[in-house]
PDB file of C-alpha atoms in Angstrom:
ATOM      1  CA  UNK A   1      11.995 -48.254   4.702  1.00 60.00           C
ATOM      2  CA  UNK A   2       8.322 -49.320   5.399  1.00 70.00           C
ATOM      3  CA  UNK A   3       7.848 -52.259   6.770  1.00 92.00           C
ATOM      4  CA  UNK A   4       7.471 -54.398   9.548  1.00 95.00           C
ATOM      5  CA  UNK A   5      10.424 -53.569  12.608  1.00 95.00           C
ATOM      6  CA  UNK A   6      11.090 -56.819  15.540  1.00 96.00           C
ATOM      7  CA  UNK A   7      12.896 -56.214  18.063  1.00 96.00           C
ATOM      8  CA  UNK A   8      15.400 -57.926  19.466  1.00 96.00           C
ATOM      9  CA  UNK A   9      16.270 -60.021  17.112  1.00 95.00           C
ATOM     10  CA  UNK A  10      17.701 -62.694  19.120  1.00 96.00           C
ATOM     11  CA  UNK A  11      17.294 -63.571  22.576  1.00 96.00           C
ATOM     12  CA  UNK A  12      18.411 -65.947  25.309  1.00 97.00           C
ATOM     13  CA  UNK A  13      16.150 -66.414  28.042  1.00 97.00           C
ATOM     14  CA  UNK A  14      16.160 -68.322  31.600  1.00 97.00           C
ATOM     15  CA  UNK A  15      13.273 -70.013  32.229  1.00 98.00           C
ATOM     16  CA  UNK A  16      11.002 -68.405  34.314  1.00 97.00           C
ATOM     17  CA  UNK A  17      12.395 -64.671  32.994  1.00 97.00           C
ATOM     18  CA  UNK A  18       9.255 -62.469  31.046  1.00 96.00           C
ATOM     19  CA  UNK A  19      10.529 -61.003  28.153  1.00 96.00           C
ATOM     20  CA  UNK A  20       8.509 -58.547  25.754  1.00 97.00           C
ATOM     21  CA  UNK A  21       9.180 -58.888  22.147  1.00 98.00           C
ATOM     22  CA  UNK A  22       8.605 -55.858  20.385  1.00 97.00           C
ATOM     23  CA  UNK A  23       6.574 -55.096  16.878  1.00 98.00           C
ATOM     24  CA  UNK A  24       5.915 -52.165  14.536  1.00 97.00           C
ATOM     25  CA  UNK A  25       5.128 -51.275  11.547  1.00 97.00           C
ATOM     26  CA  UNK A  26       4.362 -48.348   9.786  1.00 95.00           C
ATOM     27  CA  UNK A  27       2.417 -48.603   7.004  1.00 93.00           C
ATOM     28  CA  UNK A  28      -1.076 -48.085   8.895  1.00 93.00           C
ATOM     29  CA  UNK A  29      -2.230 -51.814   8.666  1.00 92.00           C
ATOM     30  CA  UNK A  30      -5.072 -52.477  11.155  1.00 91.00           C
ATOM     31  CA  UNK A  31      -4.465 -56.211  11.280  1.00 92.00           C
ATOM     32  CA  UNK A  32      -1.416 -57.828  13.164  1.00 94.00           C
ATOM     33  CA  UNK A  33      -0.651 -60.896  14.152  1.00 95.00           C
ATOM     34  CA  UNK A  34       2.090 -62.806  15.731  1.00 97.00           C
ATOM     35  CA  UNK A  35       3.399 -66.476  15.081  1.00 96.00           C
ATOM     36  CA  UNK A  36       5.835 -68.953  16.197  1.00 97.00           C
ATOM     37  CA  UNK A  37       8.102 -71.207  13.754  1.00 95.00           C
ATOM     38  CA  UNK A  38       9.060 -74.855  14.686  1.00 94.00           C
ATOM     39  CA  UNK A  39      10.805 -77.094  12.825  1.00 88.00           C
ATOM     40  CA  UNK A  40       8.491 -79.128  11.109  1.00 85.00           C
ATOM     41  CA  UNK A  41       5.268 -77.158  12.456  1.00 87.00           C
ATOM     42  CA  UNK A  42       5.046 -74.548  10.112  1.00 89.00           C
ATOM     43  CA  UNK A  43       3.594 -71.433  11.251  1.00 93.00           C
ATOM     44  CA  UNK A  44       1.044 -71.520  14.174  1.00 94.00           C
ATOM     45  CA  UNK A  45      -0.954 -68.353  15.088  1.00 94.00           C
ATOM     46  CA  UNK A  46      -0.520 -66.811  18.790  1.00 96.00           C
ATOM     47  CA  UNK A  47      -2.323 -64.234  19.232  1.00 96.00           C
ATOM     48  CA  UNK A  48      -4.180 -60.979  16.346  1.00 94.00           C
ATOM     49  CA  UNK A  49      -5.160 -57.776  16.801  1.00 94.00           C
ATOM     50  CA  UNK A  50      -8.050 -56.291  14.230  1.00 91.00           C
ATOM     51  CA  UNK A  51      -6.657 -52.850  15.544  1.00 92.00           C
ATOM     52  CA  UNK A  52      -5.801 -50.547  18.405  1.00 94.00           C
ATOM     53  CA  UNK A  53      -7.611 -51.554  21.432  1.00 95.00           C
ATOM     54  CA  UNK A  54      -9.099 -54.926  19.758  1.00 94.00           C
ATOM     55  CA  UNK A  55      -6.842 -58.208  20.487  1.00 96.00           C
ATOM     56  CA  UNK A  56      -7.633 -62.363  20.216  1.00 94.00           C
ATOM     57  CA  UNK A  57      -5.822 -65.769  20.954  1.00 95.00           C
ATOM     58  CA  UNK A  58      -4.825 -67.739  18.081  1.00 92.00           C
ATOM     59  CA  UNK A  59      -4.168 -71.556  18.102  1.00 91.00           C
ATOM     60  CA  UNK A  60      -1.108 -71.294  20.781  1.00 95.00           C
ATOM     61  CA  UNK A  61      -2.190 -68.570  23.028  1.00 96.00           C
ATOM     62  CA  UNK A  62      -1.362 -69.670  26.419  1.00 96.00           C
ATOM     63  CA  UNK A  63       2.111 -68.144  28.029  1.00 96.00           C
ATOM     64  CA  UNK A  64       1.738 -65.145  25.678  1.00 97.00           C
ATOM     65  CA  UNK A  65       0.222 -61.668  26.045  1.00 97.00           C
ATOM     66  CA  UNK A  66      -0.297 -58.692  23.809  1.00 97.00           C
ATOM     67  CA  UNK A  67      -1.894 -55.810  24.020  1.00 96.00           C
ATOM     68  CA  UNK A  68      -2.627 -53.317  20.612  1.00 97.00           C
ATOM     69  CA  UNK A  69      -2.461 -49.928  22.362  1.00 97.00           C
ATOM     70  CA  UNK A  70      -1.898 -47.865  18.880  1.00 96.00           C
ATOM     71  CA  UNK A  71      -2.490 -48.684  15.425  1.00 96.00           C
ATOM     72  CA  UNK A  72       2.078 -48.881  14.765  1.00 97.00           C
ATOM     73  CA  UNK A  73       3.398 -51.236  17.917  1.00 97.00           C
ATOM     74  CA  UNK A  74       1.483 -55.073  18.833  1.00 98.00           C
ATOM     75  CA  UNK A  75       4.550 -56.225  21.437  1.00 98.00           C
ATOM     76  CA  UNK A  76       3.861 -59.614  22.721  1.00 98.00           C
ATOM     77  CA  UNK A  77       4.417 -60.698  26.487  1.00 98.00           C
ATOM     78  CA  UNK A  78       5.917 -63.942  27.576  1.00 96.00           C
ATOM     79  CA  UNK A  79       5.137 -63.845  31.207  1.00 91.00           C
ATOM     80  CA  UNK A  80       7.301 -66.978  32.447  1.00 96.00           C
ATOM     81  CA  UNK A  81       9.693 -68.298  29.442  1.00 96.00           C
ATOM     82  CA  UNK A  82       9.647 -71.571  29.681  1.00 97.00           C
ATOM     83  CA  UNK A  83      11.795 -74.237  27.203  1.00 97.00           C
ATOM     84  CA  UNK A  84       8.950 -75.442  24.978  1.00 96.00           C
ATOM     85  CA  UNK A  85       8.495 -71.260  24.009  1.00 97.00           C
ATOM     86  CA  UNK A  86      12.136 -71.905  22.601  1.00 97.00           C
ATOM     87  CA  UNK A  87      10.771 -71.202  19.158  1.00 97.00           C
ATOM     88  CA  UNK A  88      11.412 -68.199  15.968  1.00 96.00           C
ATOM     89  CA  UNK A  89       8.786 -65.547  16.601  1.00 97.00           C
ATOM     90  CA  UNK A  90       6.873 -63.494  12.986  1.00 96.00           C
ATOM     91  CA  UNK A  91       5.232 -60.609  13.667  1.00 96.00           C
ATOM     92  CA  UNK A  92       3.147 -59.554  10.501  1.00 94.00           C
ATOM     93  CA  UNK A  93       0.597 -57.206   9.796  1.00 93.00           C
ATOM     94  CA  UNK A  94      -2.022 -56.597   6.931  1.00 89.00           C
ATOM     95  CA  UNK A  95      -3.916 -54.650   4.666  1.00 82.00           C
ATOM     96  CA  UNK A  96      -7.847 -55.602   3.976  1.00 73.00           C
ATOM     97  CA  UNK A  97      -7.016 -57.679   1.078  1.00 74.00           C
ATOM     98  CA  UNK A  98      -4.628 -59.987   2.535  1.00 73.00           C
ATOM     99  CA  UNK A  99      -1.742 -58.205   2.254  1.00 75.00           C
ATOM    100  CA  UNK A 100       0.670 -59.633   4.573  1.00 86.00           C
ATOM    101  CA  UNK A 101       4.034 -58.480   5.756  1.00 90.00           C
ATOM    102  CA  UNK A 102       6.131 -59.874   8.335  1.00 92.00           C
ATOM    103  CA  UNK A 103       8.596 -59.021  10.110  1.00 93.00           C
ATOM    104  CA  UNK A 104      12.583 -61.047   9.847  1.00 92.00           C
ATOM    105  CA  UNK A 105      11.652 -62.353  13.087  1.00 94.00           C
ATOM    106  CA  UNK A 106      13.052 -63.044  16.724  1.00 96.00           C
ATOM    107  CA  UNK A 107      14.732 -66.133  17.444  1.00 96.00           C
ATOM    108  CA  UNK A 108      14.429 -67.150  21.283  1.00 97.00           C
ATOM    109  CA  UNK A 109      16.047 -69.806  23.371  1.00 97.00           C
ATOM    110  CA  UNK A 110      14.662 -70.267  26.851  1.00 97.00           C
ATOM    111  CA  UNK A 111      17.169 -72.403  28.558  1.00 97.00           C
TER     112      UNK A 111
ATOM    113  CA  UNK B   1     -11.205 -77.723  10.854  1.00 72.00           C
ATOM    114  CA  UNK B   2      -8.876 -76.293   8.331  1.00 83.00           C
ATOM    115  CA  UNK B   3      -5.994 -77.600   7.917  1.00 90.00           C
ATOM    116  CA  UNK B   4      -3.095 -77.169   4.900  1.00 95.00           C
ATOM    117  CA  UNK B   5      -0.883 -80.798   3.837  1.00 96.00           C
ATOM    118  CA  UNK B   6       2.178 -80.553   2.569  1.00 97.00           C
ATOM    119  CA  UNK B   7       3.168 -83.843   2.255  1.00 96.00           C
ATOM    120  CA  UNK B   8       7.125 -83.448   0.746  1.00 95.00           C
ATOM    121  CA  UNK B   9       9.334 -81.834   3.533  1.00 95.00           C
ATOM    122  CA  UNK B  10      12.104 -82.357   1.575  1.00 95.00           C
ATOM    123  CA  UNK B  11      12.462 -81.825  -2.169  1.00 97.00           C
ATOM    124  CA  UNK B  12      15.419 -81.837  -4.801  1.00 97.00           C
ATOM    125  CA  UNK B  13      15.470 -80.150  -8.059  1.00 97.00           C
ATOM    126  CA  UNK B  14      18.748 -79.822 -10.746  1.00 97.00           C
ATOM    127  CA  UNK B  15      19.141 -76.320 -11.924  1.00 97.00           C
ATOM    128  CA  UNK B  16      17.094 -75.803 -15.350  1.00 97.00           C
ATOM    129  CA  UNK B  17      15.012 -78.555 -14.037  1.00 97.00           C
ATOM    130  CA  UNK B  18      11.072 -78.123 -13.370  1.00 97.00           C
ATOM    131  CA  UNK B  19       9.197 -77.751  -9.674  1.00 97.00           C
ATOM    132  CA  UNK B  20       6.464 -79.042  -8.514  1.00 98.00           C
ATOM    133  CA  UNK B  21       5.349 -78.545  -4.880  1.00 98.00           C
ATOM    134  CA  UNK B  22       2.329 -79.952  -3.651  1.00 98.00           C
ATOM    135  CA  UNK B  23      -0.555 -78.463  -1.673  1.00 98.00           C
ATOM    136  CA  UNK B  24      -3.601 -79.874  -0.316  1.00 97.00           C
ATOM    137  CA  UNK B  25      -6.012 -78.228   1.830  1.00 95.00           C
ATOM    138  CA  UNK B  26      -9.060 -79.118   4.149  1.00 92.00           C
ATOM    139  CA  UNK B  27     -11.377 -76.020   4.385  1.00 86.00           C
ATOM    140  CA  UNK B  28     -15.178 -76.036   5.558  1.00 77.00           C
ATOM    141  CA  UNK B  29     -15.401 -73.347   2.832  1.00 78.00           C
ATOM    142  CA  UNK B  30     -13.606 -71.665  -0.458  1.00 80.00           C
ATOM    143  CA  UNK B  31     -10.690 -70.058   0.707  1.00 87.00           C
ATOM    144  CA  UNK B  32      -8.082 -67.921  -0.014  1.00 91.00           C
ATOM    145  CA  UNK B  33      -5.055 -69.417  -0.803  1.00 93.00           C
ATOM    146  CA  UNK B  34      -1.567 -67.999  -0.700  1.00 94.00           C
ATOM    147  CA  UNK B  35       2.265 -69.946  -1.011  1.00 96.00           C
ATOM    148  CA  UNK B  36       5.079 -67.954   0.624  1.00 96.00           C
ATOM    149  CA  UNK B  37       8.473 -68.382   0.367  1.00 96.00           C
ATOM    150  CA  UNK B  38      11.473 -68.137   3.474  1.00 94.00           C
ATOM    151  CA  UNK B  39      14.994 -67.556   2.462  1.00 91.00           C
ATOM    152  CA  UNK B  40      17.187 -68.607   5.198  1.00 85.00           C
ATOM    153  CA  UNK B  41      16.781 -66.224   8.311  1.00 81.00           C
ATOM    154  CA  UNK B  42      14.286 -63.622   6.639  1.00 84.00           C
ATOM    155  CA  UNK B  43      10.633 -63.759   7.145  1.00 86.00           C
ATOM    156  CA  UNK B  44       8.455 -64.788   4.407  1.00 91.00           C
ATOM    157  CA  UNK B  45       7.296 -63.203   1.320  1.00 92.00           C
ATOM    158  CA  UNK B  46       4.304 -63.985  -0.609  1.00 92.00           C
ATOM    159  CA  UNK B  47       4.832 -65.403  -3.658  1.00 96.00           C
ATOM    160  CA  UNK B  48       0.798 -65.467  -5.484  1.00 95.00           C
ATOM    161  CA  UNK B  49      -2.527 -65.812  -3.972  1.00 93.00           C
ATOM    162  CA  UNK B  50      -6.076 -66.932  -5.068  1.00 92.00           C
ATOM    163  CA  UNK B  51      -9.107 -65.753  -4.532  1.00 89.00           C
ATOM    164  CA  UNK B  52     -11.236 -66.339  -7.100  1.00 87.00           C
ATOM    165  CA  UNK B  53     -11.529 -66.027 -11.067  1.00 89.00           C
ATOM    166  CA  UNK B  54      -8.731 -67.941 -13.184  1.00 91.00           C
ATOM    167  CA  UNK B  55      -7.896 -70.800 -11.345  1.00 92.00           C
ATOM    168  CA  UNK B  56      -4.547 -70.436 -12.972  1.00 96.00           C
ATOM    169  CA  UNK B  57      -2.164 -67.818 -10.612  1.00 96.00           C
ATOM    170  CA  UNK B  58       0.889 -66.025 -12.025  1.00 97.00           C
ATOM    171  CA  UNK B  59       3.406 -65.197  -8.967  1.00 96.00           C
ATOM    172  CA  UNK B  60       6.531 -63.311  -8.759  1.00 95.00           C
ATOM    173  CA  UNK B  61       9.843 -65.146  -9.812  1.00 94.00           C
ATOM    174  CA  UNK B  62       8.640 -67.095 -12.736  1.00 96.00           C
ATOM    175  CA  UNK B  63       6.344 -68.928  -9.964  1.00 97.00           C
ATOM    176  CA  UNK B  64       2.908 -70.343 -11.040  1.00 98.00           C
ATOM    177  CA  UNK B  65      -0.108 -71.933  -8.953  1.00 98.00           C
ATOM    178  CA  UNK B  66      -3.236 -74.106 -10.551  1.00 97.00           C
ATOM    179  CA  UNK B  67      -6.474 -74.152  -7.731  1.00 95.00           C
ATOM    180  CA  UNK B  68      -8.311 -77.399  -8.144  1.00 94.00           C
ATOM    181  CA  UNK B  69     -11.771 -77.000  -6.406  1.00 92.00           C
ATOM    182  CA  UNK B  70     -12.090 -80.947  -6.988  1.00 92.00           C
ATOM    183  CA  UNK B  71      -9.368 -82.475  -5.474  1.00 94.00           C
ATOM    184  CA  UNK B  72      -8.502 -79.766  -2.792  1.00 94.00           C
ATOM    185  CA  UNK B  73      -5.424 -78.530  -4.163  1.00 96.00           C
ATOM    186  CA  UNK B  74      -3.393 -75.513  -4.875  1.00 97.00           C
ATOM    187  CA  UNK B  75       0.373 -77.109  -6.440  1.00 98.00           C
ATOM    188  CA  UNK B  76       3.308 -74.142  -6.800  1.00 98.00           C
ATOM    189  CA  UNK B  77       5.157 -74.990 -10.325  1.00 98.00           C
ATOM    190  CA  UNK B  78       8.163 -73.506 -11.855  1.00 98.00           C
ATOM    191  CA  UNK B  79       9.184 -74.289 -15.268  1.00 97.00           C
ATOM    192  CA  UNK B  80      13.157 -74.085 -14.991  1.00 97.00           C
ATOM    193  CA  UNK B  81      14.607 -73.180 -11.324  1.00 97.00           C
ATOM    194  CA  UNK B  82      17.406 -70.846 -10.721  1.00 96.00           C
ATOM    195  CA  UNK B  83      19.477 -71.876  -7.555  1.00 95.00           C
ATOM    196  CA  UNK B  84      18.310 -68.370  -5.622  1.00 95.00           C
ATOM    197  CA  UNK B  85      15.029 -70.409  -5.682  1.00 96.00           C
ATOM    198  CA  UNK B  86      16.768 -72.665  -2.773  1.00 96.00           C
ATOM    199  CA  UNK B  87      14.450 -71.539   0.098  1.00 97.00           C
ATOM    200  CA  UNK B  88      11.298 -73.079   2.470  1.00 96.00           C
ATOM    201  CA  UNK B  89       8.095 -72.604   0.759  1.00 97.00           C
ATOM    202  CA  UNK B  90       4.575 -72.702   2.800  1.00 96.00           C
ATOM    203  CA  UNK B  91       1.183 -73.004   1.593  1.00 97.00           C
ATOM    204  CA  UNK B  92      -1.470 -70.895   3.494  1.00 94.00           C
ATOM    205  CA  UNK B  93      -5.153 -70.757   3.375  1.00 92.00           C
ATOM    206  CA  UNK B  94      -7.333 -67.553   4.990  1.00 88.00           C
ATOM    207  CA  UNK B  95     -11.030 -67.186   4.935  1.00 83.00           C
ATOM    208  CA  UNK B  96     -13.048 -65.226   2.083  1.00 78.00           C
ATOM    209  CA  UNK B  97     -14.868 -63.628   5.236  1.00 75.00           C
ATOM    210  CA  UNK B  98     -13.950 -61.985   8.431  1.00 68.00           C
ATOM    211  CA  UNK B  99     -10.438 -61.271  10.080  1.00 67.00           C
ATOM    212  CA  UNK B 100      -7.538 -63.051   7.775  1.00 73.00           C
ATOM    213  CA  UNK B 101      -6.032 -65.430   9.814  1.00 83.00           C
ATOM    214  CA  UNK B 102      -3.338 -67.498   7.876  1.00 88.00           C
ATOM    215  CA  UNK B 103      -3.426 -71.198   8.641  1.00 90.00           C
ATOM    216  CA  UNK B 104       0.304 -72.738   6.886  1.00 93.00           C
ATOM    217  CA  UNK B 105       1.025 -76.168   6.299  1.00 95.00           C
ATOM    218  CA  UNK B 106       4.673 -77.552   7.567  1.00 95.00           C
ATOM    219  CA  UNK B 107       6.757 -76.373   4.806  1.00 96.00           C
ATOM    220  CA  UNK B 108       8.680 -77.674   1.756  1.00 97.00           C
ATOM    221  CA  UNK B 109      12.123 -77.250   1.726  1.00 96.00           C
ATOM    222  CA  UNK B 110      13.704 -76.751  -1.714  1.00 97.00           C
ATOM    223  CA  UNK B 111      16.697 -78.213  -2.435  1.00 97.00           C
ATOM    224  CA  UNK B 112      18.795 -77.170  -5.986  1.00 96.00           C
ATOM    225  CA  UNK B 113      21.249 -79.488  -6.961  1.00 95.00           C
ATOM    226  CA  UNK B 114      24.240 -78.124  -9.628  1.00 91.00           C
TER     227      UNK B 114
END
């Protein structure tokens, strides 16, 4: 099915560990974004990309890294996990008309 | 700074009753406006969007929203709520030029009572 695929769906990390959240889309969308969702805070933009090779910071980029080597993939890297990064992470892609498609999310717990 | 306010954290509505979810925004220019719905454990699904033109917009699942520039509001309505509408609803704004960054409100959780 066409859409945005996020892996893994669930992850538990120890403080200080690193990991990569994967995001892939098959709609040939230029725009891709990572959001985190925390209770009572809505969704906050972490990083975004307007095309392969182009990324920029969003509202809460600290502790996260991204790259966009292909149109399809936009992985999010946690460099050294902290309990404050416990959250639900959503990847989204968009066409040129605000046609956002969201993935089903990755629930991350850092202990 | 851009911001979206959804003043109601939770709302409970009886099945069959009407619904209105409030959304106010603060934005430097005329924004594009959106309502998304999130069912438990799921991603976000677009209900409707407003770019320009008619200030009353129709969306999926029988929802509509009205843009009121003078009040900086974009309230979501449904005339008759179904139990399957129980979910969390997010209002969002984005710029009408440049990269399409969405700024979300904190969400309103809708509970539907029998």
